[in-house]
Structure formats: C-alpha cells, structure tokens
mmCIF file with all atom_site columns, C-alpha atoms in Angstrom:
data_model
loop_
_atom_site.group_PDB
_atom_site.id
_atom_site.type_symbol
_atom_site.label_atom_id
_atom_site.label_alt_id
_atom_site.label_comp_id
_atom_site.label_asym_id
_atom_site.label_entity_id
_atom_site.label_seq_id
_atom_site.pdbx_PDB_ins_code
_atom_site.Cartn_x
_atom_site.Cartn_y
_atom_site.Cartn_z
_atom_site.occupancy
_atom_site.B_iso_or_equiv
_atom_site.pdbx_formal_charge
_atom_site.auth_seq_id
_atom_site.auth_comp_id
_atom_site.auth_asym_id
_atom_site.auth_atom_id
_atom_site.pdbx_PDB_model_num
ATOM 1   C CA . MET A 1 1   ? 24.119  -12.303 -0.257  1.00 38.00 ? 5   MET A CA 1
ATOM 2   C CA . ASP A 1 2   ? 21.219  -10.082 0.905   1.00 42.00 ? 6   ASP A CA 1
ATOM 3   C CA . HIS A 1 3   ? 20.019  -11.944 3.972   1.00 42.00 ? 7   HIS A CA 1
ATOM 4   C CA . ASN A 1 4   ? 17.150  -9.506  4.607   1.00 46.00 ? 8   ASN A CA 1
ATOM 5   C CA . HIS A 1 5   ? 15.829  -10.122 1.099   1.00 45.00 ? 9   HIS A CA 1
ATOM 6   C CA . ASP A 1 6   ? 16.080  -13.894 1.588   1.00 47.00 ? 10  ASP A CA 1
ATOM 7   C CA . LYS A 1 7   ? 14.242  -13.630 4.908   1.00 49.00 ? 11  LYS A CA 1
ATOM 8   C CA . SER A 1 8   ? 11.420  -11.576 3.360   1.00 49.00 ? 12  SER A CA 1
ATOM 9   C CA . LYS A 1 9   ? 10.705  -14.440 0.953   1.00 51.00 ? 13  LYS A CA 1
ATOM 10  C CA . LEU A 1 10  ? 9.964   -16.688 3.937   1.00 74.00 ? 14  LEU A CA 1
ATOM 11  C CA . ILE A 1 11  ? 7.345   -14.362 5.487   1.00 83.00 ? 15  ILE A CA 1
ATOM 12  C CA . SER A 1 12  ? 3.802   -15.318 4.543   1.00 88.00 ? 16  SER A CA 1
ATOM 13  C CA . SER A 1 13  ? 1.520   -12.922 2.721   1.00 86.00 ? 17  SER A CA 1
ATOM 14  C CA . ALA A 1 14  ? -0.950  -13.244 5.598   1.00 89.00 ? 18  ALA A CA 1
ATOM 15  C CA . VAL A 1 15  ? 1.604   -11.746 7.990   1.00 91.00 ? 19  VAL A CA 1
ATOM 16  C CA . VAL A 1 16  ? 2.490   -8.979  5.535   1.00 91.00 ? 20  VAL A CA 1
ATOM 17  C CA . ASN A 1 17  ? -1.210  -8.163  5.067   1.00 90.00 ? 21  ASN A CA 1
ATOM 18  C CA . ARG A 1 18  ? -1.611  -7.647  8.804   1.00 92.00 ? 22  ARG A CA 1
ATOM 19  C CA . LEU A 1 19  ? 1.327   -5.245  9.165   1.00 94.00 ? 23  LEU A CA 1
ATOM 20  C CA . PRO A 1 20  ? -0.495  -2.157  7.832   1.00 94.00 ? 24  PRO A CA 1
ATOM 21  C CA . ARG A 1 21  ? -3.279  -2.772  10.328  1.00 94.00 ? 25  ARG A CA 1
ATOM 22  C CA . TYR A 1 22  ? -0.769  -2.921  13.208  1.00 94.00 ? 26  TYR A CA 1
ATOM 23  C CA . TYR A 1 23  ? 0.795   0.283   11.910  1.00 94.00 ? 27  TYR A CA 1
ATOM 24  C CA . ARG A 1 24  ? -2.619  2.018   11.744  1.00 93.00 ? 28  ARG A CA 1
ATOM 25  C CA . TYR A 1 25  ? -3.523  1.096   15.315  1.00 93.00 ? 29  TYR A CA 1
ATOM 26  C CA . LEU A 1 26  ? -0.095  2.166   16.587  1.00 94.00 ? 30  LEU A CA 1
ATOM 27  C CA . THR A 1 27  ? -0.520  5.512   14.805  1.00 92.00 ? 31  THR A CA 1
ATOM 28  C CA . ASP A 1 28  ? -3.739  6.064   16.757  1.00 91.00 ? 32  ASP A CA 1
ATOM 29  C CA . LEU A 1 29  ? -2.035  5.037   19.998  1.00 91.00 ? 33  LEU A CA 1
ATOM 30  C CA . LEU A 1 30  ? 0.752   7.563   19.377  1.00 88.00 ? 34  LEU A CA 1
ATOM 31  C CA . LYS A 1 31  ? -1.856  10.335  19.179  1.00 84.00 ? 35  LYS A CA 1
ATOM 32  C CA . ASP A 1 32  ? -2.949  9.462   22.713  1.00 77.00 ? 36  ASP A CA 1
ATOM 33  C CA . ASP A 1 33  ? 0.693   9.655   23.866  1.00 69.00 ? 37  ASP A CA 1
ATOM 34  C CA . ASN A 1 34  ? 0.712   6.086   25.175  1.00 70.00 ? 38  ASN A CA 1
ATOM 35  C CA . GLY A 1 35  ? 4.179   4.856   26.084  1.00 88.00 ? 39  GLY A CA 1
ATOM 36  C CA . ARG A 1 36  ? 3.873   1.086   26.068  1.00 89.00 ? 40  ARG A CA 1
ATOM 37  C CA . ILE A 1 37  ? 1.401   -1.620  25.232  1.00 90.00 ? 41  ILE A CA 1
ATOM 38  C CA . SER A 1 38  ? 1.298   -5.360  25.717  1.00 90.00 ? 42  SER A CA 1
ATOM 39  C CA . SER A 1 39  ? 0.343   -7.855  23.051  1.00 90.00 ? 43  SER A CA 1
ATOM 40  C CA . ARG A 1 40  ? -2.717  -8.693  25.155  1.00 92.00 ? 44  ARG A CA 1
ATOM 41  C CA . GLU A 1 41  ? -3.879  -5.056  25.224  1.00 92.00 ? 45  GLU A CA 1
ATOM 42  C CA . LEU A 1 42  ? -3.262  -4.726  21.496  1.00 92.00 ? 46  LEU A CA 1
ATOM 43  C CA . SER A 1 43  ? -5.143  -7.937  20.842  1.00 93.00 ? 47  SER A CA 1
ATOM 44  C CA . LYS A 1 44  ? -8.274  -6.615  22.573  1.00 93.00 ? 48  LYS A CA 1
ATOM 45  C CA . MET A 1 45  ? -8.212  -3.505  20.368  1.00 92.00 ? 49  MET A CA 1
ATOM 46  C CA . MET A 1 46  ? -7.617  -5.345  17.112  1.00 92.00 ? 50  MET A CA 1
ATOM 47  C CA . ASN A 1 47  ? -9.539  -8.581  17.716  1.00 89.00 ? 51  ASN A CA 1
ATOM 48  C CA . VAL A 1 48  ? -6.393  -10.596 16.916  1.00 90.00 ? 52  VAL A CA 1
ATOM 49  C CA . THR A 1 49  ? -4.978  -13.056 19.431  1.00 94.00 ? 53  THR A CA 1
ATOM 50  C CA . ALA A 1 50  ? -1.987  -11.953 21.476  1.00 92.00 ? 54  ALA A CA 1
ATOM 51  C CA . SER A 1 51  ? -0.053  -15.016 20.321  1.00 93.00 ? 55  SER A CA 1
ATOM 52  C CA . GLN A 1 52  ? -0.741  -14.112 16.678  1.00 94.00 ? 56  GLN A CA 1
ATOM 53  C CA . ILE A 1 53  ? 0.592   -10.615 17.248  1.00 93.00 ? 57  ILE A CA 1
ATOM 54  C CA . ARG A 1 54  ? 3.761   -11.944 18.900  1.00 91.00 ? 58  ARG A CA 1
ATOM 55  C CA . GLN A 1 55  ? 4.261   -14.483 16.112  1.00 92.00 ? 59  GLN A CA 1
ATOM 56  C CA . ASP A 1 56  ? 3.830   -11.835 13.432  1.00 93.00 ? 60  ASP A CA 1
ATOM 57  C CA . LEU A 1 57  ? 6.228   -9.374  15.018  1.00 92.00 ? 61  LEU A CA 1
ATOM 58  C CA . ASN A 1 58  ? 8.761   -12.091 15.759  1.00 90.00 ? 62  ASN A CA 1
ATOM 59  C CA . CYS A 1 59  ? 9.095   -12.559 12.014  1.00 90.00 ? 63  CYS A CA 1
ATOM 60  C CA . PHE A 1 60  ? 10.854  -9.188  12.010  1.00 89.00 ? 64  PHE A CA 1
ATOM 61  C CA . GLY A 1 61  ? 12.753  -9.409  15.262  1.00 82.00 ? 65  GLY A CA 1
ATOM 62  C CA . GLY A 1 62  ? 10.105  -9.256  17.987  1.00 69.00 ? 66  GLY A CA 1
ATOM 63  C CA . PHE A 1 63  ? 10.633  -5.699  19.302  1.00 81.00 ? 67  PHE A CA 1
ATOM 64  C CA . GLY A 1 64  ? 9.083   -6.441  22.710  1.00 67.00 ? 68  GLY A CA 1
ATOM 65  C CA . GLN A 1 65  ? 10.210  -7.787  26.091  1.00 66.00 ? 69  GLN A CA 1
ATOM 66  C CA . GLN A 1 66  ? 8.272   -10.335 28.107  1.00 65.00 ? 70  GLN A CA 1
ATOM 67  C CA . GLY A 1 67  ? 6.420   -8.633  30.920  1.00 66.00 ? 71  GLY A CA 1
ATOM 68  C CA . TYR A 1 68  ? 7.402   -5.237  29.562  1.00 75.00 ? 72  TYR A CA 1
ATOM 69  C CA . GLY A 1 69  ? 5.393   -4.991  26.339  1.00 85.00 ? 73  GLY A CA 1
ATOM 70  C CA . TYR A 1 70  ? 6.166   -2.907  23.304  1.00 90.00 ? 74  TYR A CA 1
ATOM 71  C CA . ASN A 1 71  ? 7.477   0.626   23.162  1.00 91.00 ? 75  ASN A CA 1
ATOM 72  C CA . ILE A 1 72  ? 4.745   2.109   20.927  1.00 92.00 ? 76  ILE A CA 1
ATOM 73  C CA . LYS A 1 73  ? 6.886   4.831   19.378  1.00 92.00 ? 77  LYS A CA 1
ATOM 74  C CA . GLN A 1 74  ? 9.715   2.386   18.613  1.00 92.00 ? 78  GLN A CA 1
ATOM 75  C CA . LEU A 1 75  ? 7.405   -0.309  17.232  1.00 93.00 ? 79  LEU A CA 1
ATOM 76  C CA . HIS A 1 76  ? 5.567   2.238   15.104  1.00 93.00 ? 80  HIS A CA 1
ATOM 77  C CA . SER A 1 77  ? 8.876   3.461   13.713  1.00 93.00 ? 81  SER A CA 1
ATOM 78  C CA . GLU A 1 78  ? 10.170  -0.051  13.031  1.00 94.00 ? 82  GLU A CA 1
ATOM 79  C CA . LEU A 1 79  ? 6.994   -1.157  11.278  1.00 94.00 ? 83  LEU A CA 1
ATOM 80  C CA . GLY A 1 80  ? 7.058   2.054   9.253   1.00 94.00 ? 84  GLY A CA 1
ATOM 81  C CA . ARG A 1 81  ? 10.591  1.233   8.160   1.00 94.00 ? 85  ARG A CA 1
ATOM 82  C CA . ILE A 1 82  ? 9.590   -2.359  7.245   1.00 94.00 ? 86  ILE A CA 1
ATOM 83  C CA . LEU A 1 83  ? 6.590   -1.070  5.292   1.00 94.00 ? 87  LEU A CA 1
ATOM 84  C CA . GLY A 1 84  ? 8.702   1.541   3.485   1.00 93.00 ? 88  GLY A CA 1
ATOM 85  C CA . VAL A 1 85  ? 6.991   4.595   4.977   1.00 93.00 ? 89  VAL A CA 1
ATOM 86  C CA . ASP A 1 86  ? 10.379  6.276   5.383   1.00 91.00 ? 90  ASP A CA 1
ATOM 87  C CA . ARG A 1 87  ? 11.511  5.563   1.817   1.00 93.00 ? 91  ARG A CA 1
ATOM 88  C CA . GLY A 1 88  ? 9.834   8.608   0.313   1.00 94.00 ? 92  GLY A CA 1
ATOM 89  C CA . PHE A 1 89  ? 8.088   6.678   -2.478  1.00 97.00 ? 93  PHE A CA 1
ATOM 90  C CA . THR A 1 90  ? 6.475   8.720   -5.243  1.00 97.00 ? 94  THR A CA 1
ATOM 91  C CA . ALA A 1 91  ? 3.304   7.900   -7.176  1.00 98.00 ? 95  ALA A CA 1
ATOM 92  C CA . VAL A 1 92  ? 1.227   8.915   -10.174 1.00 98.00 ? 96  VAL A CA 1
ATOM 93  C CA . ILE A 1 93  ? -2.403  8.118   -10.995 1.00 98.00 ? 97  ILE A CA 1
ATOM 94  C CA . ALA A 1 94  ? -3.174  6.834   -14.491 1.00 97.00 ? 98  ALA A CA 1
ATOM 95  C CA . GLY A 1 95  ? -6.906  7.391   -14.943 1.00 96.00 ? 99  GLY A CA 1
ATOM 96  C CA . ALA A 1 96  ? -8.530  10.592  -13.684 1.00 96.00 ? 100 ALA A CA 1
ATOM 97  C CA . GLY A 1 97  ? -12.151 9.413   -13.731 1.00 94.00 ? 101 GLY A CA 1
ATOM 98  C CA . ASN A 1 98  ? -14.340 9.193   -10.644 1.00 95.00 ? 102 ASN A CA 1
ATOM 99  C CA . LEU A 1 99  ? -12.157 6.659   -8.809  1.00 95.00 ? 103 LEU A CA 1
ATOM 100 C CA . GLY A 1 100 ? -8.921  8.425   -9.737  1.00 96.00 ? 104 GLY A CA 1
ATOM 101 C CA . LYS A 1 101 ? -10.365 11.735  -8.527  1.00 96.00 ? 105 LYS A CA 1
ATOM 102 C CA . THR A 1 102 ? -11.457 10.214  -5.222  1.00 96.00 ? 106 THR A CA 1
ATOM 103 C CA . ILE A 1 103 ? -8.064  8.630   -4.590  1.00 96.00 ? 107 ILE A CA 1
ATOM 104 C CA . SER A 1 104 ? -6.190  11.809  -5.521  1.00 96.00 ? 108 SER A CA 1
ATOM 105 C CA . LYS A 1 105 ? -8.268  13.880  -3.079  1.00 95.00 ? 109 LYS A CA 1
ATOM 106 C CA . SER A 1 106 ? -7.777  11.523  -0.149  1.00 93.00 ? 110 SER A CA 1
ATOM 107 C CA . ASN A 1 107 ? -4.959  11.730  2.381   1.00 91.00 ? 111 ASN A CA 1
ATOM 108 C CA . LEU A 1 108 ? -4.056  8.065   2.117   1.00 88.00 ? 112 LEU A CA 1
ATOM 109 C CA . PHE A 1 109 ? -0.773  8.749   0.333   1.00 93.00 ? 113 PHE A CA 1
ATOM 110 C CA . ILE A 1 110 ? 0.758   11.312  2.639   1.00 90.00 ? 114 ILE A CA 1
ATOM 111 C CA . LYS A 1 111 ? -0.250  9.333   5.759   1.00 87.00 ? 115 LYS A CA 1
ATOM 112 C CA . ARG A 1 112 ? 1.792   6.422   4.488   1.00 90.00 ? 116 ARG A CA 1
ATOM 113 C CA . GLY A 1 113 ? 4.861   8.305   3.301   1.00 92.00 ? 117 GLY A CA 1
ATOM 114 C CA . VAL A 1 114 ? 3.942   8.323   -0.421  1.00 96.00 ? 118 VAL A CA 1
ATOM 115 C CA . THR A 1 115 ? 3.940   11.571  -2.400  1.00 97.00 ? 119 THR A CA 1
ATOM 116 C CA . LEU A 1 116 ? 1.462   11.882  -5.261  1.00 97.00 ? 120 LEU A CA 1
ATOM 117 C CA . LYS A 1 117 ? 3.195   13.703  -8.122  1.00 98.00 ? 121 LYS A CA 1
ATOM 118 C CA . ALA A 1 118 ? 0.835   13.718  -11.136 1.00 98.00 ? 122 ALA A CA 1
ATOM 119 C CA . LEU A 1 119 ? -2.435  12.550  -12.706 1.00 98.00 ? 123 LEU A CA 1
ATOM 120 C CA . PHE A 1 120 ? -2.801  11.252  -16.257 1.00 98.00 ? 124 PHE A CA 1
ATOM 121 C CA . ASP A 1 121 ? -5.779  10.412  -18.442 1.00 97.00 ? 125 ASP A CA 1
ATOM 122 C CA . ILE A 1 122 ? -6.642  9.376   -21.997 1.00 94.00 ? 126 ILE A CA 1
ATOM 123 C CA . ASN A 1 123 ? -9.778  11.477  -22.347 1.00 95.00 ? 127 ASN A CA 1
ATOM 124 C CA . PRO A 1 124 ? -9.192  14.811  -24.177 1.00 96.00 ? 128 PRO A CA 1
ATOM 125 C CA . ASP A 1 125 ? -12.064 16.340  -22.164 1.00 96.00 ? 129 ASP A CA 1
ATOM 126 C CA . VAL A 1 126 ? -10.269 15.535  -18.914 1.00 96.00 ? 130 VAL A CA 1
ATOM 127 C CA . ILE A 1 127 ? -6.684  16.352  -19.960 1.00 97.00 ? 131 ILE A CA 1
ATOM 128 C CA . GLY A 1 128 ? -5.826  19.892  -18.879 1.00 98.00 ? 132 GLY A CA 1
ATOM 129 C CA . THR A 1 129 ? -8.461  20.051  -16.150 1.00 97.00 ? 133 THR A CA 1
ATOM 130 C CA . GLN A 1 130 ? -7.590  20.639  -12.486 1.00 97.00 ? 134 GLN A CA 1
ATOM 131 C CA . ILE A 1 131 ? -8.027  17.846  -9.944  1.00 96.00 ? 135 ILE A CA 1
ATOM 132 C CA . ALA A 1 132 ? -6.766  18.016  -6.359  1.00 95.00 ? 136 ALA A CA 1
ATOM 133 C CA . GLY A 1 133 ? -4.350  20.783  -7.309  1.00 95.00 ? 137 GLY A CA 1
ATOM 134 C CA . PHE A 1 134 ? -2.922  18.862  -10.283 1.00 97.00 ? 138 PHE A CA 1
ATOM 135 C CA . THR A 1 135 ? -3.314  19.628  -13.988 1.00 98.00 ? 139 THR A CA 1
ATOM 136 C CA . VAL A 1 136 ? -4.293  16.340  -15.585 1.00 98.00 ? 140 VAL A CA 1
ATOM 137 C CA . LEU A 1 137 ? -1.655  15.320  -18.134 1.00 98.00 ? 141 LEU A CA 1
ATOM 138 C CA . ASP A 1 138 ? -1.940  13.228  -21.298 1.00 97.00 ? 142 ASP A CA 1
ATOM 139 C CA . VAL A 1 139 ? -1.218  9.572   -20.562 1.00 96.00 ? 143 VAL A CA 1
ATOM 140 C CA . ARG A 1 140 ? 0.978   9.535   -23.664 1.00 94.00 ? 144 ARG A CA 1
ATOM 141 C CA . ASP A 1 141 ? 3.401   11.760  -21.733 1.00 97.00 ? 145 ASP A CA 1
ATOM 142 C CA . ALA A 1 142 ? 3.450   9.470   -18.697 1.00 97.00 ? 146 ALA A CA 1
ATOM 143 C CA . VAL A 1 143 ? 6.440   7.415   -19.809 1.00 97.00 ? 147 VAL A CA 1
ATOM 144 C CA . ASN A 1 144 ? 8.768   10.414  -20.090 1.00 97.00 ? 148 ASN A CA 1
ATOM 145 C CA . TYR A 1 145 ? 7.390   11.925  -16.895 1.00 98.00 ? 149 TYR A CA 1
ATOM 146 C CA . CYS A 1 146 ? 7.898   8.763   -14.867 1.00 98.00 ? 150 CYS A CA 1
ATOM 147 C CA . ARG A 1 147 ? 11.397  8.212   -16.261 1.00 97.00 ? 151 ARG A CA 1
ATOM 148 C CA . GLU A 1 148 ? 12.510  11.806  -15.657 1.00 97.00 ? 152 GLU A CA 1
ATOM 149 C CA . ASN A 1 149 ? 11.006  11.977  -12.168 1.00 97.00 ? 153 ASN A CA 1
ATOM 150 C CA . LYS A 1 150 ? 11.944  8.414   -11.107 1.00 97.00 ? 154 LYS A CA 1
ATOM 151 C CA . ILE A 1 151 ? 8.368   7.525   -10.103 1.00 98.00 ? 155 ILE A CA 1
ATOM 152 C CA . ASP A 1 152 ? 8.060   4.421   -7.929  1.00 97.00 ? 156 ASP A CA 1
ATOM 153 C CA . ILE A 1 153 ? 4.311   3.638   -8.002  1.00 97.00 ? 157 ILE A CA 1
ATOM 154 C CA . ALA A 1 154 ? 1.541   3.879   -10.592 1.00 97.00 ? 158 ALA A CA 1
ATOM 155 C CA . VAL A 1 155 ? -2.096  3.774   -9.456  1.00 97.00 ? 159 VAL A CA 1
ATOM 156 C CA . LEU A 1 156 ? -4.125  2.284   -12.306 1.00 97.00 ? 160 LEU A CA 1
ATOM 157 C CA . THR A 1 157 ? -7.752  3.359   -12.609 1.00 96.00 ? 161 THR A CA 1
ATOM 158 C CA . LEU A 1 158 ? -7.922  3.153   -16.425 1.00 93.00 ? 162 LEU A CA 1
ATOM 159 C CA . PRO A 1 159 ? -10.436 1.166   -18.518 1.00 90.00 ? 163 PRO A CA 1
ATOM 160 C CA . LYS A 1 160 ? -9.585  -2.540  -18.684 1.00 89.00 ? 164 LYS A CA 1
ATOM 161 C CA . ASP A 1 161 ? -8.339  -2.520  -22.288 1.00 90.00 ? 165 ASP A CA 1
ATOM 162 C CA . GLU A 1 162 ? -5.945  0.358   -21.534 1.00 91.00 ? 166 GLU A CA 1
ATOM 163 C CA . THR A 1 163 ? -4.541  -0.923  -18.271 1.00 93.00 ? 167 THR A CA 1
ATOM 164 C CA . ALA A 1 164 ? -2.027  -3.586  -19.323 1.00 91.00 ? 168 ALA A CA 1
ATOM 165 C CA . PRO A 1 165 ? -0.454  -1.589  -22.204 1.00 93.00 ? 169 PRO A CA 1
ATOM 166 C CA . VAL A 1 166 ? -0.010  1.487   -20.032 1.00 94.00 ? 170 VAL A CA 1
ATOM 167 C CA . ALA A 1 167 ? 1.337   -0.557  -17.131 1.00 94.00 ? 171 ALA A CA 1
ATOM 168 C CA . ASN A 1 168 ? 3.975   -2.215  -19.281 1.00 93.00 ? 172 ASN A CA 1
ATOM 169 C CA . MET A 1 169 ? 5.027   1.118   -20.756 1.00 94.00 ? 173 MET A CA 1
ATOM 170 C CA . LEU A 1 170 ? 5.410   2.577   -17.269 1.00 95.00 ? 174 LEU A CA 1
ATOM 171 C CA . ALA A 1 171 ? 7.363   -0.450  -16.122 1.00 95.00 ? 175 ALA A CA 1
ATOM 172 C CA . GLU A 1 172 ? 9.793   0.169   -18.951 1.00 93.00 ? 176 GLU A CA 1
ATOM 173 C CA . ALA A 1 173 ? 10.057  3.760   -17.676 1.00 94.00 ? 177 ALA A CA 1
ATOM 174 C CA . GLY A 1 174 ? 11.241  2.449   -14.307 1.00 94.00 ? 178 GLY A CA 1
ATOM 175 C CA . VAL A 1 175 ? 8.009   2.230   -12.298 1.00 96.00 ? 179 VAL A CA 1
ATOM 176 C CA . LYS A 1 176 ? 8.319   -0.756  -9.981  1.00 95.00 ? 180 LYS A CA 1
ATOM 177 C CA . GLY A 1 177 ? 4.983   -0.828  -8.153  1.00 95.00 ? 181 GLY A CA 1
ATOM 178 C CA . PHE A 1 178 ? 1.442   -0.935  -9.524  1.00 96.00 ? 182 PHE A CA 1
ATOM 179 C CA . TRP A 1 179 ? -1.739  -0.451  -7.498  1.00 96.00 ? 183 TRP A CA 1
ATOM 180 C CA . ASN A 1 180 ? -4.302  -1.857  -9.902  1.00 95.00 ? 184 ASN A CA 1
ATOM 181 C CA . PHE A 1 181 ? -7.997  -0.934  -9.595  1.00 94.00 ? 185 PHE A CA 1
ATOM 182 C CA . SER A 1 182 ? -8.962  -2.032  -13.109 1.00 90.00 ? 186 SER A CA 1
ATOM 183 C CA . ASN A 1 183 ? -10.683 -5.247  -11.916 1.00 85.00 ? 187 ASN A CA 1
ATOM 184 C CA . MET A 1 184 ? -8.459  -7.270  -14.254 1.00 85.00 ? 188 MET A CA 1
ATOM 185 C CA . GLU A 1 185 ? -5.274  -9.104  -13.494 1.00 86.00 ? 189 GLU A CA 1
ATOM 186 C CA . PHE A 1 186 ? -2.323  -8.828  -15.788 1.00 83.00 ? 190 PHE A CA 1
ATOM 187 C CA . ARG A 1 187 ? 1.358   -9.722  -15.886 1.00 80.00 ? 191 ARG A CA 1
ATOM 188 C CA . ILE A 1 188 ? 4.031   -7.067  -16.057 1.00 83.00 ? 192 ILE A CA 1
ATOM 189 C CA . GLU A 1 189 ? 6.602   -8.186  -18.593 1.00 75.00 ? 193 GLU A CA 1
ATOM 190 C CA . MET A 1 190 ? 9.435   -6.936  -16.394 1.00 69.00 ? 194 MET A CA 1
ATOM 191 C CA . SER A 1 191 ? 9.919   -9.528  -13.664 1.00 69.00 ? 195 SER A CA 1
ATOM 192 C CA . ASP A 1 192 ? 11.016  -7.142  -10.917 1.00 86.00 ? 196 ASP A CA 1
ATOM 193 C CA . ALA A 1 193 ? 7.811   -5.069  -10.975 1.00 91.00 ? 197 ALA A CA 1
ATOM 194 C CA . VAL A 1 194 ? 5.189   -5.682  -8.275  1.00 92.00 ? 198 VAL A CA 1
ATOM 195 C CA . VAL A 1 195 ? 1.430   -5.554  -8.872  1.00 92.00 ? 199 VAL A CA 1
ATOM 196 C CA . GLN A 1 196 ? -1.177  -5.217  -6.099  1.00 92.00 ? 200 GLN A CA 1
ATOM 197 C CA . ASN A 1 197 ? -4.563  -6.055  -7.585  1.00 92.00 ? 201 ASN A CA 1
ATOM 198 C CA . ILE A 1 198 ? -7.590  -4.515  -5.899  1.00 91.00 ? 202 ILE A CA 1
ATOM 199 C CA . HIS A 1 199 ? -10.856 -6.334  -6.677  1.00 90.00 ? 203 HIS A CA 1
ATOM 200 C CA . MET A 1 200 ? -13.748 -4.461  -5.091  1.00 88.00 ? 204 MET A CA 1
ATOM 201 C CA . GLY A 1 201 ? -16.212 -7.055  -6.377  1.00 89.00 ? 205 GLY A CA 1
ATOM 202 C CA . ASP A 1 202 ? -14.298 -9.827  -4.638  1.00 89.00 ? 206 ASP A CA 1
ATOM 203 C CA . SER A 1 203 ? -14.403 -7.892  -1.376  1.00 88.00 ? 207 SER A CA 1
ATOM 204 C CA . LEU A 1 204 ? -18.153 -7.369  -1.744  1.00 91.00 ? 208 LEU A CA 1
ATOM 205 C CA . MET A 1 205 ? -18.712 -11.068 -2.455  1.00 91.00 ? 209 MET A CA 1
ATOM 206 C CA . THR A 1 206 ? -16.661 -11.959 0.640   1.00 90.00 ? 210 THR A CA 1
ATOM 207 C CA . LEU A 1 207 ? -18.974 -9.763  2.649   1.00 91.00 ? 211 LEU A CA 1
ATOM 208 C CA . CYS A 1 208 ? -21.999 -11.431 1.038   1.00 95.00 ? 212 CYS A CA 1
ATOM 209 C CA . TYR A 1 209 ? -20.563 -14.845 1.865   1.00 91.00 ? 213 TYR A CA 1
ATOM 210 C CA . ASN A 1 210 ? -20.126 -13.903 5.517   1.00 91.00 ? 214 ASN A CA 1
ATOM 211 C CA . LEU A 1 211 ? -23.698 -12.630 5.633   1.00 92.00 ? 215 LEU A CA 1
ATOM 212 C CA . ASN A 1 212 ? -24.964 -15.743 3.915   1.00 93.00 ? 216 ASN A CA 1
ATOM 213 C CA . SER A 1 213 ? -23.043 -17.980 6.348   1.00 90.00 ? 217 SER A CA 1
ATOM 214 C CA . LYS A 1 214 ? -24.956 -16.486 9.249   1.00 78.00 ? 218 LYS A CA 1
#
C-alpha cells in the first residue's frame, strides 16, 4: 500500500493551495541568504498566523524545531519536492492566441521546474508562426507529439467548444495534468487525469465582493 498517497488524500485543498505561496516566499528568502526563520517571522511576512503555518507544515512532517525555527534552504527544498518542482514535468500550450502567447513568454514554467516544449493552435494563420522561440504546430498533431514526448501537462487556452475534445484526446495520449483557462469546466474521461480550472471572472468577482463588503 502507498501510504504517502493515502496521506495526501487526507490533506485539505486549502492547505495544498497555500503551499505554493510558502514556496514563493522561501524562494525570496533564499535570495537574501537567510539561514533560518521562525513561524512567527514568516507569519508577519505572509499575513498568515504562525499557528496556521505550523499546522500546514505539520501535515507533511513539520520540518522545524521548537525555539529553533525552520532551515530555509531545507524547507524550500522539501516543499519543492512535495510540489513536484524536482520532477522535471513537461508542458505544452494548446491555444496560441493572446493568452497562450503571454503564458509562453513568461518565466512561470521554468521557475517552478516545468519545461515548456511546444505550442499548438487550430488557426491556419497562426500555425507555423514563431512565438517565444517555438514554431506553432497544428493542434491535430498534438496527440502524436504528446505521446512521443511523454508530455505531463497541457495548458488549455483554446475556444470553449474546442477545449473538451482536445483535452480528452491529449489525455488518451498520456497527458495527466490540465491547466484550463477556457472558462468552462469539463470532465476528463480518463479518471487519473487532473484538471486545474482557472476562472478569471470568478477571481474578479471575488475582488468585487470584497470591495462591496467594505
């Protein structure tokens, strides 16, 4: 039995959602060559209570010592391992429109251990053009490409009506993770695939709610 897998099922999504933020702050602390930090010091930086930080990290083993704090380099490394930064995941972008272009030109992949390998699109006017050093490929070739190159993640910035069919084809080609910007939720027919839906409108409305509440 895989005890680590069983344990991961017990960790709440709220805790998981905070881990990347911890990792980001620890990355900044490493740049300043800080050796150790207490949960109280980290809480002041992140506006999260020290007890919440300790509870979150204890879900994965704790990593700190009372009165001694956390070794920043070690904690950064451990959280990176938990988040899969050291796994060498590979990704493609399906949809080379404005959003796809912006994502491909950012450094968000490499900073998190993910290597962008290719861009695909359905528009004949876009296929064959150069974006961020990549020649945009025909989305019809994406299945063979992902299968041959063992791609882990597909970033979906396609039109809504194209998103689900392409995602299911890529899942059949072995892609296990989908970062979905299509503003529609869908179910991958293969049960072991994971979809992270990004709803920018929801985020904007949350901001509007917080403004309205004041």
